[in-house]
């Protein structure tokens, strides 16, 4: 209210400490929560923020000591690398800006690096972006020399606490469709 605002404004600045919320971290934790709920329903193991360390006798000062995917889901011989990206990509689907292309390239390189640790020739990764509706699109990249391919799913996930139960249910349904599409489960298993 106006009275509360005036009370806050009347204090000297030195009485308050500044604070900031990193929404990239908030979005990452939100995605981890959603996929934790999903893993319970489908019986997948979930690992969050695990580190894949570098093993080298030489690491430059600017080198990375480890890779750290947000989530790895695994069940049997299958695993899915998941990375949350608090970026505007799915709000700008028709844009061809250099910024979006560059950021998407970085995201693709990162998720495919995480997928490189998966067994088998069929590798799957999810890039989760904020969106107004829950939806996904699949990108498939193939290496014709080794018959290896990676399927990257761009997930649009709404950020809201008011209907998180519906988002969770819808995400479960979409995940099941992906598992069927990837031939990880059959329609008789679902």
CSV table of C-alpha atoms in Angstrom, one decimal:
chain,number,residue,atom,x,y,z
A,1,UNK,CA,0.0,0.0,0.0
A,2,UNK,CA,0.9,3.7,-0.3
A,3,UNK,CA,1.5,4.0,3.5
A,4,UNK,CA,3.9,1.0,3.6
A,5,UNK,CA,5.8,2.5,0.6
A,6,UNK,CA,6.2,5.8,2.3
A,7,UNK,CA,7.5,4.2,5.5
A,8,UNK,CA,10.1,2.3,3.5
A,9,UNK,CA,11.1,5.4,1.5
A,10,UNK,CA,11.4,7.5,4.7
A,11,UNK,CA,14.2,5.3,6.1
A,12,UNK,CA,17.8,6.1,5.2
A,13,UNK,CA,19.5,3.7,2.8
A,14,UNK,CA,22.1,2.6,5.3
A,15,UNK,CA,19.4,0.7,7.3
A,16,UNK,CA,18.9,-1.8,4.5
A,17,UNK,CA,21.0,-4.4,2.9
A,18,UNK,CA,20.7,-4.9,-0.8
A,19,UNK,CA,19.6,-8.3,-2.0
A,20,UNK,CA,19.2,-9.9,-5.4
A,21,UNK,CA,17.6,-13.0,-6.7
A,22,UNK,CA,19.4,-15.0,-9.4
A,23,UNK,CA,16.4,-16.2,-11.5
A,24,UNK,CA,18.7,-18.6,-13.4
A,25,UNK,CA,19.2,-20.5,-10.2
A,26,UNK,CA,15.5,-20.2,-9.3
A,27,UNK,CA,14.5,-21.6,-12.7
A,28,UNK,CA,17.1,-24.4,-12.4
A,29,UNK,CA,15.7,-25.4,-9.0
A,30,UNK,CA,12.2,-25.3,-10.3
A,31,UNK,CA,13.1,-27.6,-13.2
A,32,UNK,CA,14.9,-29.9,-10.8
A,33,UNK,CA,11.8,-30.1,-8.7
A,34,UNK,CA,9.5,-30.9,-11.7
A,35,UNK,CA,11.9,-33.6,-12.9
A,36,UNK,CA,12.3,-35.0,-9.4
A,37,UNK,CA,8.5,-35.5,-9.3
A,38,UNK,CA,8.6,-37.0,-12.8
A,39,UNK,CA,11.4,-39.4,-11.9
A,40,UNK,CA,9.3,-40.8,-9.0
A,41,UNK,CA,6.4,-41.5,-11.2
A,42,UNK,CA,8.4,-43.2,-14.0
A,43,UNK,CA,10.9,-45.0,-11.7
A,44,UNK,CA,14.0,-43.2,-13.1
A,45,UNK,CA,17.0,-42.4,-11.0
A,46,UNK,CA,17.8,-38.7,-10.8
A,47,UNK,CA,21.1,-37.0,-10.1
A,48,UNK,CA,21.3,-33.3,-9.7
A,49,UNK,CA,24.4,-31.1,-10.3
A,50,UNK,CA,26.8,-34.1,-10.5
A,51,UNK,CA,30.3,-33.2,-11.5
A,52,UNK,CA,32.2,-35.0,-14.3
A,53,UNK,CA,35.8,-34.1,-13.4
A,54,UNK,CA,38.6,-33.5,-15.9
A,55,UNK,CA,41.4,-35.9,-15.8
A,56,UNK,CA,44.5,-34.3,-17.3
A,57,UNK,CA,48.1,-33.7,-16.6
A,58,UNK,CA,47.7,-30.2,-18.1
A,59,UNK,CA,44.8,-27.9,-17.4
A,60,UNK,CA,45.2,-24.3,-18.5
A,61,UNK,CA,44.2,-21.6,-16.0
A,62,UNK,CA,41.0,-20.9,-18.0
A,63,UNK,CA,40.2,-24.7,-18.2
A,64,UNK,CA,37.1,-26.2,-16.6
A,65,UNK,CA,37.8,-28.6,-13.7
A,66,UNK,CA,34.5,-30.4,-14.4
A,67,UNK,CA,31.2,-30.5,-16.3
A,68,UNK,CA,28.1,-30.1,-14.2
A,69,UNK,CA,24.7,-30.9,-15.8
A,70,UNK,CA,21.6,-29.7,-13.9
A,71,UNK,CA,20.0,-33.2,-14.0
A,72,UNK,CA,20.8,-36.6,-15.3
A,73,UNK,CA,17.8,-39.1,-15.4
A,74,UNK,CA,18.7,-42.7,-15.9
A,75,UNK,CA,17.0,-46.0,-16.0
A,76,UNK,CA,18.7,-49.2,-17.2
A,77,UNK,CA,20.7,-48.4,-20.3
A,78,UNK,CA,19.0,-45.1,-20.9
A,79,UNK,CA,19.9,-41.7,-19.6
A,80,UNK,CA,18.8,-38.2,-20.4
A,81,UNK,CA,20.8,-35.0,-19.7
A,82,UNK,CA,18.7,-32.0,-18.7
A,83,UNK,CA,19.8,-28.4,-18.5
A,84,UNK,CA,17.7,-25.5,-17.4
A,85,UNK,CA,18.2,-22.2,-19.3
A,86,UNK,CA,16.7,-19.0,-18.0
A,87,UNK,CA,16.8,-17.4,-21.5
A,88,UNK,CA,14.2,-15.8,-23.8
A,89,UNK,CA,14.5,-18.3,-26.6
A,90,UNK,CA,11.0,-19.7,-26.7
A,91,UNK,CA,9.4,-16.3,-26.3
A,92,UNK,CA,11.2,-15.3,-29.5
A,93,UNK,CA,10.7,-18.3,-31.7
A,94,UNK,CA,10.5,-16.4,-34.9
A,95,UNK,CA,13.5,-14.2,-34.2
A,96,UNK,CA,16.8,-14.8,-36.0
A,97,UNK,CA,18.9,-12.5,-33.9
A,98,UNK,CA,22.6,-13.1,-33.7
A,99,UNK,CA,22.3,-13.1,-29.9
A,100,UNK,CA,19.8,-15.9,-29.8
A,101,UNK,CA,21.8,-17.9,-32.4
A,102,UNK,CA,25.0,-17.5,-30.4
A,103,UNK,CA,23.4,-18.4,-27.1
A,104,UNK,CA,21.6,-21.4,-28.6
A,105,UNK,CA,24.9,-22.6,-30.1
A,106,UNK,CA,26.5,-22.4,-26.6
A,107,UNK,CA,23.5,-24.3,-25.1
A,108,UNK,CA,23.7,-27.0,-27.8
A,109,UNK,CA,27.4,-27.5,-27.3
A,110,UNK,CA,26.9,-27.8,-23.5
A,111,UNK,CA,24.0,-30.3,-23.7
A,112,UNK,CA,25.7,-32.4,-26.3
A,113,UNK,CA,28.8,-32.5,-24.1
A,114,UNK,CA,26.7,-33.8,-21.3
A,115,UNK,CA,25.1,-36.4,-23.7
A,116,UNK,CA,28.6,-37.6,-24.6
A,117,UNK,CA,28.8,-39.3,-21.3
A,118,UNK,CA,25.7,-41.4,-22.1
A,119,UNK,CA,26.1,-45.0,-23.2
A,120,UNK,CA,24.9,-46.2,-26.6
A,121,UNK,CA,24.5,-44.5,-30.0
A,122,UNK,CA,21.1,-42.9,-29.2
A,123,UNK,CA,21.7,-39.9,-26.9
A,124,UNK,CA,19.0,-37.6,-25.5
A,125,UNK,CA,19.1,-34.2,-24.0
A,126,UNK,CA,16.6,-31.7,-22.8
A,127,UNK,CA,17.1,-27.9,-22.9
A,128,UNK,CA,14.4,-26.3,-20.7
A,129,UNK,CA,13.5,-22.7,-21.2
A,130,UNK,CA,10.8,-20.5,-19.7
A,131,UNK,CA,7.6,-20.3,-21.7
A,132,UNK,CA,4.0,-19.3,-21.4
A,133,UNK,CA,2.8,-22.9,-22.2
A,134,UNK,CA,4.2,-26.4,-21.8
A,135,UNK,CA,5.5,-27.6,-25.1
A,136,UNK,CA,8.5,-29.3,-26.8
A,137,UNK,CA,10.2,-29.6,-30.1
A,138,UNK,CA,12.8,-32.1,-31.1
A,139,UNK,CA,16.0,-31.4,-32.9
A,140,UNK,CA,18.0,-34.4,-34.1
A,141,UNK,CA,21.7,-34.1,-34.9
A,142,UNK,CA,23.4,-37.1,-36.7
A,143,UNK,CA,27.0,-38.1,-37.3
A,144,UNK,CA,26.8,-40.1,-40.5
A,145,UNK,CA,30.4,-41.4,-40.0
A,146,UNK,CA,29.6,-43.2,-36.8
A,147,UNK,CA,25.9,-43.7,-37.0
A,148,UNK,CA,25.6,-41.7,-33.8
A,149,UNK,CA,22.8,-39.3,-33.2
A,150,UNK,CA,21.7,-37.0,-30.4
A,151,UNK,CA,18.1,-35.9,-29.9
A,152,UNK,CA,17.8,-32.5,-28.2
A,153,UNK,CA,14.4,-31.6,-27.0
A,154,UNK,CA,13.6,-27.9,-26.5
A,155,UNK,CA,11.2,-27.8,-23.6
A,156,UNK,CA,9.0,-24.7,-22.9
A,157,UNK,CA,8.0,-24.8,-19.3
A,158,UNK,CA,5.8,-22.2,-17.7
A,159,UNK,CA,7.1,-20.5,-14.5
A,160,UNK,CA,4.2,-20.3,-12.1
A,161,UNK,CA,3.2,-21.6,-8.6
A,162,UNK,CA,-0.5,-21.1,-9.2
A,163,UNK,CA,-0.9,-24.2,-11.3
A,164,UNK,CA,2.2,-26.2,-10.7
A,165,UNK,CA,0.1,-29.4,-10.2
A,166,UNK,CA,-1.3,-29.1,-13.7
A,167,UNK,CA,2.2,-28.4,-15.1
A,168,UNK,CA,3.5,-31.5,-13.3
A,169,UNK,CA,0.7,-33.7,-14.7
A,170,UNK,CA,1.2,-32.2,-18.2
A,171,UNK,CA,5.0,-32.7,-18.0
A,172,UNK,CA,4.4,-36.4,-17.1
A,173,UNK,CA,2.2,-36.9,-20.1
A,174,UNK,CA,4.7,-35.2,-22.5
A,175,UNK,CA,7.6,-37.2,-21.0
A,176,UNK,CA,5.7,-40.4,-21.6
A,177,UNK,CA,5.1,-39.4,-25.3
A,178,UNK,CA,8.9,-38.8,-25.7
A,179,UNK,CA,9.7,-42.1,-24.1
A,180,UNK,CA,7.4,-43.8,-26.6
A,181,UNK,CA,8.7,-41.7,-29.5
A,182,UNK,CA,12.3,-42.7,-28.6
A,183,UNK,CA,11.2,-46.3,-28.3
A,184,UNK,CA,12.3,-46.4,-24.6
A,185,UNK,CA,8.9,-47.7,-23.7
A,186,UNK,CA,6.1,-49.1,-25.8
A,187,UNK,CA,2.5,-48.0,-25.7
A,188,UNK,CA,1.7,-51.2,-23.8
A,189,UNK,CA,4.1,-50.2,-21.0
A,190,UNK,CA,2.5,-46.9,-20.4
